[in-house]
Coordinates of C-alpha atoms in Angstrom, one line a residue:
M27 CA 0.1 -0.2 -0.1
L28 CA 1.1 3.5 -1.0
R29 CA 0.4 6.7 0.6
N30 CA 1.6 9.9 -0.9
K31 CA 1.8 13.3 1.1
S32 CA 2.6 16.4 -1.1
F33 CA 3.3 20.1 0.1
V34 CA 5.1 23.0 -1.3
K35 CA 8.0 25.0 0.3
R36 CA 9.8 28.0 -0.3
T37 CA 13.7 27.5 -1.1
R38 CA 16.5 29.8 0.0
K39 CA 16.8 31.1 -3.5
G40 CA 12.7 32.0 -3.3
N41 CA 11.5 29.3 -5.6
I42 CA 8.6 27.3 -4.9
V43 CA 8.7 23.8 -5.4
R44 CA 6.4 20.9 -4.6
T45 CA 7.8 18.1 -2.5
V46 CA 6.2 14.5 -2.6
K47 CA 6.9 12.0 0.2
E48 CA 6.0 8.6 -0.2
H49 CA 5.1 6.0 2.4
Y50 CA 5.0 2.4 2.0
L51 CA 2.7 0.3 3.9
R52 CA 3.2 -3.5 4.2
D53 CA 1.3 -6.5 5.5
D54 CA 4.4 -8.6 5.8
I55 CA 6.1 -7.5 8.8
I56 CA 6.8 -9.9 11.5
C57 CA 6.5 -9.6 15.3
G58 CA 9.8 -11.2 15.7
T59 CA 8.7 -13.9 18.1
S60 CA 10.7 -17.4 17.2
S61 CA 7.4 -19.5 17.9
C62 CA 4.9 -17.5 16.3
A63 CA 2.3 -19.7 14.1
H64 CA 0.9 -16.6 12.2
P65 CA 1.5 -17.3 8.6
V66 CA 3.3 -14.2 8.2
C67 CA 5.5 -14.8 10.9
N68 CA 5.8 -18.7 10.0
A69 CA 6.5 -18.1 6.2
S70 CA 9.2 -15.4 7.1
T71 CA 12.9 -16.2 7.2
Q72 CA 14.1 -12.9 8.9
P73 CA 15.7 -13.5 12.3
K74 CA 13.2 -13.8 15.0
P75 CA 15.2 -12.9 18.3
L76 CA 12.2 -13.0 20.9
S77 CA 12.1 -16.0 22.9
P78 CA 8.5 -17.9 23.4
S79 CA 9.1 -18.6 27.0
P80 CA 10.1 -14.8 28.2
R81 CA 10.2 -13.7 32.0
D82 CA 7.0 -14.7 33.7
S83 CA 5.4 -12.2 36.6
I84 CA 2.4 -12.5 38.7
K85 CA 0.7 -9.4 37.1
W86 CA 1.6 -9.9 33.6
K87 CA 2.7 -13.7 33.5
R88 CA 4.8 -14.1 30.5
H89 CA 5.6 -10.9 28.9
Y90 CA 7.5 -8.6 26.5
V91 CA 9.1 -5.1 27.2
V92 CA 8.0 -2.4 24.9
P93 CA 9.5 0.8 26.0
D94 CA 8.4 4.4 24.8
T95 CA 11.2 6.7 24.0
N96 CA 11.4 8.6 27.5
A97 CA 12.1 5.3 29.1
L98 CA 15.2 4.6 27.1
V99 CA 16.3 8.2 27.4
N100 CA 15.8 8.5 31.2
H101 CA 16.9 4.7 31.9
I102 CA 19.2 3.3 29.2
D103 CA 21.7 2.3 32.0
I104 CA 18.9 -0.1 33.2
F105 CA 18.2 -1.3 29.6
E106 CA 21.8 -2.2 29.1
R107 CA 21.9 -4.5 31.8
P108 CA 22.0 -8.0 30.6
I109 CA 19.2 -9.4 32.7
I110 CA 16.8 -6.9 30.6
N111 CA 16.0 -8.9 27.5
N112 CA 13.2 -9.9 25.3
V113 CA 12.5 -6.2 24.4
V114 CA 10.7 -4.8 21.9
V115 CA 11.5 -1.4 20.5
L116 CA 9.3 0.0 17.8
S117 CA 10.2 2.0 15.0
T118 CA 8.5 5.2 16.3
V119 CA 10.7 5.0 19.4
L120 CA 14.0 4.7 17.3
D121 CA 13.0 7.6 15.0
E122 CA 12.2 9.7 18.0
L123 CA 15.2 8.8 19.8
R124 CA 17.6 9.7 16.9
G125 CA 16.3 13.3 16.9
L126 CA 15.7 13.7 20.5
S127 CA 19.2 11.8 22.0
M128 CA 22.0 10.6 19.5
P129 CA 24.1 8.9 22.1
T130 CA 20.9 7.0 23.3
Y131 CA 20.3 6.0 20.0
T132 CA 23.7 4.5 19.3
R133 CA 23.4 2.7 22.6
V134 CA 20.1 1.1 21.9
R135 CA 21.4 0.1 18.2
A136 CA 24.3 -1.6 20.0
I137 CA 22.1 -3.7 22.0
L138 CA 20.0 -4.6 19.1
R139 CA 23.0 -5.8 17.2
D140 CA 23.8 -8.2 19.9
E141 CA 22.2 -11.4 19.4
E142 CA 22.1 -12.9 23.0
R143 CA 20.0 -10.0 24.1
A144 CA 17.0 -10.7 22.1
W145 CA 16.0 -7.3 21.3
F146 CA 13.7 -6.8 18.2
V147 CA 12.8 -3.8 15.8
F148 CA 9.0 -3.6 15.2
S149 CA 8.5 -1.4 12.1
N150 CA 5.0 -0.1 13.2
E151 CA 5.6 3.2 11.1
H152 CA 5.2 0.5 7.7
H153 CA 2.7 -2.0 9.2
R154 CA -0.7 -1.4 7.4
E155 CA -2.4 -2.0 10.7
T156 CA -0.3 0.2 13.3
F157 CA 0.5 3.1 10.9
I158 CA -1.5 6.1 12.1
E159 CA -1.7 9.7 10.8
R160 CA -1.5 12.6 12.7
N161 CA -4.5 14.6 13.5
A162 CA -5.0 18.1 12.6
D163 CA -4.9 19.3 16.4
E164 CA -2.2 16.9 17.6
S165 CA 1.4 17.6 18.6
P166 CA 4.2 15.3 17.0
N167 CA 4.6 14.0 20.4
D168 CA 1.0 13.4 21.1
R169 CA 1.1 11.3 17.7
N170 CA 4.1 9.4 18.7
D171 CA 2.6 8.4 22.0
R172 CA -0.7 7.2 20.2
A173 CA 1.4 5.3 17.4
I174 CA 3.1 3.6 20.3
R175 CA -0.3 2.4 22.1
T176 CA -1.7 1.6 18.7
A177 CA 1.3 -0.8 18.1
V178 CA 1.0 -2.4 21.6
A179 CA -2.7 -2.9 21.1
W180 CA -1.8 -4.9 17.9
L181 CA 0.9 -6.9 19.4
T182 CA -1.4 -7.7 22.1
K183 CA -3.8 -9.1 19.9
H184 CA -1.1 -10.7 17.9
L185 CA 0.5 -12.5 20.8
K186 CA -2.7 -13.7 22.6
P187 CA -2.4 -17.3 21.3
L188 CA 1.0 -17.6 22.7
G189 CA 0.1 -16.3 26.0
I190 CA 2.6 -13.7 26.0
T191 CA 1.6 -10.0 27.0
P192 CA 3.6 -6.9 25.7
V193 CA 4.0 -4.4 28.3
M194 CA 4.3 -0.9 27.6
V195 CA 7.0 1.0 29.9
T196 CA 6.7 4.7 30.1
N197 CA 7.0 7.4 32.9
D198 CA 4.7 9.9 31.2
E199 CA 1.6 9.8 33.2
D200 CA -0.7 11.4 30.3
N201 CA 0.4 8.2 28.0
L202 CA -0.1 5.8 30.8
R203 CA -3.6 7.2 31.5
K204 CA -4.4 6.9 27.9
A205 CA -3.1 3.2 27.6
S206 CA -6.2 1.6 29.6
D207 CA -6.8 -1.0 26.9
V208 CA -3.4 -2.8 27.0
A209 CA -0.7 -3.6 29.7
A210 CA 1.3 -0.5 30.7
C211 CA 3.3 0.6 33.6
R212 CA 6.0 2.7 35.2
M213 CA 9.8 2.1 35.2
D214 CA 9.8 1.2 38.9
E215 CA 6.7 -0.9 38.6
L216 CA 8.8 -2.8 35.8
L217 CA 11.8 -3.4 38.1
G218 CA 9.7 -5.0 40.6
V219 CA 9.7 -7.9 38.3
Y220 CA 13.5 -8.2 38.7
S221 CA 13.5 -8.5 42.8
E222 CA 16.8 -10.6 42.5
H223 CA 18.5 -7.5 41.4
P224 CA 18.2 -4.8 44.1
E225 CA 21.0 -2.6 42.5
L226 CA 18.3 -1.7 39.5
P227 CA 16.0 0.3 41.6
D228 CA 19.1 2.5 42.4
M229 CA 19.8 3.3 38.8
M230 CA 16.4 5.0 38.5
G231 CA 18.0 8.5 39.4
S232 CA 15.0 9.8 41.8
V233 CA 16.5 12.1 44.1
N234 CA 14.8 14.4 46.7
I235 CA 16.0 17.9 46.2
T236 CA 14.3 19.2 49.0
D237 CA 16.2 17.7 51.6
R238 CA 18.0 20.9 53.1
K239 CA 18.8 22.0 56.5
S240 CA 16.3 24.5 57.6
D241 CA 19.0 27.2 58.4
D242 CA 20.1 26.9 54.6
V243 CA 19.5 30.2 52.5
W244 CA 20.4 28.9 49.2
T245 CA 17.7 30.3 46.7
G246 CA 18.4 28.6 43.7
Y247 CA 20.2 29.3 40.5
D248 CA 18.7 31.6 37.8
E249 CA 16.4 30.3 35.2
H250 CA 18.0 29.2 32.0
L251 CA 17.1 31.3 28.6
S252 CA 14.9 29.2 26.1
P253 CA 16.4 28.1 23.1
V254 CA 14.6 30.8 21.1
Q255 CA 16.1 33.5 23.4
V256 CA 19.3 32.2 23.2
Q257 CA 19.4 32.1 19.3
A258 CA 17.9 35.7 19.6
G259 CA 20.5 36.7 21.7
L260 CA 23.3 35.3 19.9
K261 CA 22.1 36.8 16.8
G262 CA 21.6 40.3 18.5
G263 CA 25.2 40.3 19.7
L264 CA 24.0 40.3 23.2
L265 CA 25.4 36.8 23.9
V266 CA 28.3 34.6 23.0
Q267 CA 28.7 31.1 22.8
G268 CA 31.5 28.5 23.3
T269 CA 32.5 25.2 25.0
L270 CA 32.9 25.3 28.8
Q271 CA 36.4 24.5 30.2
I272 CA 36.8 23.8 33.7
A273 CA 39.9 24.3 35.6
P274 CA 41.6 21.0 36.3
Y275 CA 41.6 21.4 40.0
N276 CA 38.4 23.5 40.7
Y277 CA 35.2 23.0 39.2
L278 CA 33.9 26.6 40.4
E279 CA 36.6 28.2 38.0
G280 CA 36.1 27.9 34.2
S281 CA 36.4 29.8 31.1
V282 CA 35.0 29.6 27.5
Y283 CA 36.6 30.8 24.2
A284 CA 34.2 33.1 22.4
T285 CA 34.1 35.7 19.8
L286 CA 33.1 39.1 21.4
P287 CA 30.7 41.4 20.0
D288 CA 33.7 43.5 18.7
G289 CA 35.1 40.7 16.5
T290 CA 37.8 39.6 18.5
E291 CA 38.2 36.1 19.9
Q292 CA 38.8 36.0 23.7
R293 CA 38.8 34.0 26.9
V294 CA 35.8 34.7 28.9
L295 CA 36.4 33.8 32.5
V296 CA 33.2 32.2 34.4
V297 CA 34.1 31.9 38.1
G298 CA 31.8 30.8 40.8
R299 CA 28.8 28.6 41.2
N300 CA 25.9 31.3 40.4
D301 CA 28.1 32.5 37.4
M302 CA 28.5 28.6 36.1
N303 CA 24.6 28.5 36.4
R304 CA 24.7 24.5 36.3
A305 CA 26.7 24.0 33.3
V306 CA 29.4 21.2 33.6
Q307 CA 32.9 20.5 31.9
G308 CA 32.3 20.3 28.0
D309 CA 29.1 21.9 27.8
K310 CA 28.2 24.2 25.4
V311 CA 27.0 27.4 26.8
A312 CA 25.5 30.8 26.0
V313 CA 27.3 33.5 28.0
Q314 CA 26.2 37.3 28.9
I315 CA 29.6 39.3 29.0
W316 CA 29.7 41.2 32.4
P317 CA 30.4 44.9 32.1
K318 CA 33.9 46.2 32.0
A319 CA 33.8 47.3 35.5
Q320 CA 33.7 43.5 36.5
W321 CA 36.2 42.5 34.4
R322 CA 39.3 40.6 36.3
N323 CA 42.6 39.1 35.7
A324 CA 42.8 35.0 35.9
P325 CA 41.6 34.0 39.5
S326 CA 44.2 34.7 41.8
T327 CA 42.4 33.2 44.8
A328 CA 41.5 29.8 45.5
L329 CA 37.7 29.0 45.5
V330 CA 36.4 26.2 47.4
D331 CA 33.2 24.2 48.0
E332 CA 31.3 25.5 51.1
D333 CA 30.7 21.9 52.3
E334 CA 34.4 21.0 52.3
D335 CA 36.3 20.5 55.6
K336 CA 37.9 23.5 56.9
V337 CA 41.9 23.4 56.3
P338 CA 43.7 24.5 59.5
S339 CA 46.8 25.6 57.8
V340 CA 44.9 28.3 55.8
T341 CA 44.2 31.4 57.5
E342 CA 40.8 32.3 56.4
E343 CA 38.7 35.7 56.0
P344 CA 35.4 36.3 57.3
K345 CA 32.7 34.9 55.0
K346 CA 31.4 37.3 52.4
D347 CA 27.9 36.4 51.2
D348 CA 28.4 35.6 47.4
G349 CA 25.2 34.2 46.8
G350 CA 26.3 30.7 47.9
S351 CA 28.8 30.2 45.2
A352 CA 31.9 30.3 46.7
K353 CA 34.3 31.5 49.4
R354 CA 37.7 32.9 49.0
V355 CA 40.6 31.5 50.9
R356 CA 43.9 32.9 50.0
R357 CA 45.9 34.1 47.2
A358 CA 48.1 31.7 45.2
D359 CA 51.1 32.8 47.1
G360 CA 49.6 31.9 50.3
S361 CA 48.5 35.2 51.5
A362 CA 45.3 36.5 52.8
T363 CA 43.1 38.3 50.3
K364 CA 39.9 40.5 50.3
A365 CA 37.6 41.0 47.3
D366 CA 39.5 43.3 44.6
K367 CA 37.9 46.7 44.3
L368 CA 37.9 48.9 41.5
D369 CA 37.1 52.0 43.3
D370 CA 40.0 54.2 41.6
P371 CA 38.7 55.2 38.0
A372 CA 42.3 56.0 37.4
A373 CA 43.3 52.6 37.9
L374 CA 40.5 51.1 35.9
D375 CA 42.3 50.2 32.7
T376 CA 45.6 48.9 34.4
K377 CA 43.2 46.2 36.4
L378 CA 41.0 45.4 33.7
G379 CA 42.0 41.7 32.4
E380 CA 40.2 39.1 30.7
P381 CA 36.3 39.4 30.4
T382 CA 34.0 37.8 32.7
G383 CA 30.5 36.5 32.1
H384 CA 27.5 34.4 33.4
V385 CA 26.0 31.5 31.8
V386 CA 22.5 32.1 30.9
G387 CA 21.5 29.1 28.8
I388 CA 22.8 25.6 27.8
I389 CA 22.9 24.9 24.2
R390 CA 24.2 21.2 24.5
R391 CA 24.9 19.1 27.5
N392 CA 28.1 16.9 27.3
W393 CA 27.2 14.6 30.2
R394 CA 28.7 11.4 30.4
S395 CA 28.9 8.6 33.0
Y396 CA 31.7 9.5 35.5
C397 CA 33.7 7.0 37.9
A398 CA 33.2 8.3 41.2
F399 CA 33.5 7.6 45.0
L400 CA 31.2 8.5 48.1
D401 CA 31.9 11.7 49.8
P402 CA 33.8 10.9 52.9
N403 CA 32.5 13.9 54.7
F404 CA 29.0 12.9 54.0
T405 CA 29.5 9.4 55.2
T406 CA 30.8 10.5 58.6
R407 CA 27.8 12.9 59.2
N408 CA 25.2 10.6 58.0
A409 CA 25.7 7.3 59.5
R410 CA 22.7 4.7 58.6
A411 CA 21.8 1.6 60.8
S412 CA 19.3 0.3 58.0
N413 CA 19.5 -0.4 54.0
A414 CA 16.6 2.0 53.3
P415 CA 17.1 4.4 50.2
T416 CA 19.0 7.6 51.3
T417 CA 20.2 10.6 49.1
V418 CA 24.0 10.6 49.4
S419 CA 26.7 13.0 47.6
V420 CA 29.6 11.4 45.3
L421 CA 32.8 12.5 44.2
A422 CA 33.7 12.1 40.5
M423 CA 37.5 10.8 39.8
D424 CA 37.6 14.0 37.3
R425 CA 38.0 17.1 39.6
R426 CA 36.3 19.4 36.9
I427 CA 33.1 17.8 38.0
P428 CA 30.9 18.9 40.8
K429 CA 29.3 16.9 43.6
I430 CA 26.5 14.5 42.3
K431 CA 23.5 13.5 44.3
I432 CA 22.6 9.9 44.0
R433 CA 19.7 8.1 45.8
T434 CA 20.6 4.4 46.8
R435 CA 19.9 1.6 49.1
Q436 CA 23.9 0.4 49.2
A437 CA 25.4 3.4 50.6
D438 CA 27.1 1.3 53.0
S439 CA 28.5 -1.3 50.8
L440 CA 29.5 1.6 48.3
A441 CA 32.1 3.1 51.3
G442 CA 35.6 2.7 50.1
Q443 CA 34.3 1.6 46.8
R444 CA 34.7 2.8 43.1
F445 CA 31.6 3.1 41.1
V446 CA 30.1 4.6 38.1
V447 CA 27.2 7.3 38.2
A448 CA 25.6 8.8 35.2
L449 CA 23.8 12.5 35.4
D450 CA 20.2 12.8 35.2
S451 CA 19.2 16.6 35.5
W452 CA 20.3 19.8 37.2
P453 CA 17.1 21.6 38.5
R454 CA 17.6 25.0 39.5
E455 CA 16.9 24.4 43.1
S456 CA 19.5 21.9 43.8
R457 CA 22.8 22.9 44.6
Y458 CA 24.3 20.1 42.8
P459 CA 23.3 17.7 39.7
L460 CA 21.0 14.8 40.5
G461 CA 22.2 11.1 39.1
H462 CA 22.0 7.5 39.5
F463 CA 24.3 4.8 40.5
V464 CA 25.1 2.7 37.3
R465 CA 27.5 0.0 38.3
A466 CA 30.3 -0.7 40.9
L467 CA 33.8 -1.2 39.6
G468 CA 35.6 -2.7 43.0
S469 CA 37.7 -1.5 46.1
A470 CA 39.7 1.7 45.8
G471 CA 43.4 0.9 45.5
D472 CA 42.7 -2.4 43.9
K473 CA 45.0 -2.5 41.0
A474 CA 42.5 -3.7 38.4
T475 CA 40.1 -1.4 39.7
E476 CA 41.8 1.6 39.4
T477 CA 42.9 0.3 35.9
E478 CA 39.6 0.2 34.7
V479 CA 38.9 3.8 36.3
L480 CA 41.6 4.9 34.2
L481 CA 40.4 3.3 30.9
L482 CA 36.7 4.5 31.6
E483 CA 37.7 8.1 32.4
H484 CA 40.0 8.5 29.3
D485 CA 37.1 6.5 27.2
V486 CA 39.6 3.7 26.0
P487 CA 37.7 0.9 24.6
F488 CA 38.2 -2.4 26.7
Q489 CA 35.1 -4.3 26.5
P490 CA 35.1 -8.3 25.3
F491 CA 35.1 -9.0 21.7
T492 CA 31.6 -9.7 20.6
Q493 CA 30.9 -13.4 19.4
R494 CA 31.2 -12.4 16.0
V495 CA 34.6 -11.4 16.2
R496 CA 35.6 -14.4 18.0
E497 CA 34.4 -16.6 15.3
D498 CA 36.9 -15.2 13.0
L499 CA 39.5 -16.5 15.1
P500 CA 41.3 -19.5 14.4
A501 CA 39.5 -22.7 15.8
E502 CA 42.2 -23.9 17.8
G503 CA 41.8 -20.8 20.0
A504 CA 44.6 -20.5 22.7
A505 CA 46.2 -23.8 21.7
W506 CA 47.0 -22.2 18.1
T507 CA 50.6 -22.2 17.1
F508 CA 52.6 -20.8 14.0
D509 CA 53.0 -23.0 11.1
A510 CA 55.3 -21.3 8.3
E511 CA 53.9 -23.5 5.4
R512 CA 50.2 -22.9 6.5
D513 CA 50.5 -19.2 7.3
Q514 CA 52.1 -18.8 3.6
V515 CA 55.9 -17.6 5.0
V516 CA 57.4 -20.4 3.0
S517 CA 55.8 -19.4 -0.4
G518 CA 56.8 -15.7 0.4
K519 CA 53.3 -14.4 0.6
R520 CA 54.0 -13.3 4.2
H521 CA 56.9 -12.6 6.3
D522 CA 57.9 -13.5 9.4
L523 CA 59.2 -10.2 11.5
R524 CA 59.4 -11.9 14.8
S525 CA 63.3 -11.5 14.7
L526 CA 63.1 -7.8 14.7
D527 CA 63.5 -6.2 18.1

């Protein structure tokens, strides 16, 4: 079946052209279950990775998992665990995922290529019975949600003779409410099926950001500008953009190389928690330049986190209210310091240094997984006697990254360990970013653990080779030995260079 959609548009040169898009709908698309007796599925020679005996549960009996886009974006670390198998990924979800988060899309594609994971792509956008048109008053997101529910409903009917239930997984309350005619649940409810893996709930990333002391005067960060406002500011010369580079040993000192309104390319200093405004190392940010009266030389004072322990050898100045951003301790040469003032207009030009600025918007996040360990200050002050979920602070091995709050049930067992965490969000009301536990690496100080930390932090691939790669190795495996005649050295086609130093 062929569906055409035509529309007209204006080119950059001002010409009017008609564009026709052809969308082919088929009725020979399989469900992916190896034991399906439907004539279309039974006659197909395409790979059918889904098991006829998936995981059983009290509520859904035998079931497949059908995640929506938000479930994959927010919980890809959970879906990457080998225990999560027999998953149906809809083509609607893949298309939406590619435009929303390319890193997540790449990770999902990697899982789909692994034959041992039993993941299957169901092309609902090209199936005659699951494709739907977008309504006139419907947003693209609402249309995609409806397409997911339609596909799950068709799979429910199709798999009923096999006694298998497709379960849609979503954290969208509106989508969940509208899915009354199919099996659907939130991510935390799905993880209840995997009760033998208590570490999975820790990977949800649910953190309470209101658990602060009553005397905390933190008022939050400034709101980020919307993408439209950022683009307007960049075009109007009111803002500059660039990649935030954090000082190697202090995440409260950073800089952005940007083209200033006068056309010169210069480094813009971004100093202090408030001016950072929830940006982290590698983020592409929009920066508003402060007036020249607030420009300064490279930071000559050490900025420390207000939660860190006091250092007895440092003579501190009385605290100066800096909006909770940082406190100055001493100059680089060890002498005490006070805030620099440019009260003398005659000395203004001599004291002006590099431009300073304030992050007003995040153009593109550069978040990744980080190797980390529990904040020893936190664990000392918050000893617990049970395994109840608690919010803890962790310190990344990369000193350019701020503290990260995670919620975990295994805080006691993580003490003295290296582990991997991922960032989820950074609300303006939270002093620190929020994340979730991904996996444990091992004891701190262990040679193998620290080696893995170095490889992960420097993005060096060290994962085991796939089965497909191993199949290309000689059949002898580790018992393989060199044979000059077999390996074409005698014939001269290859050369033996082992004698070279």
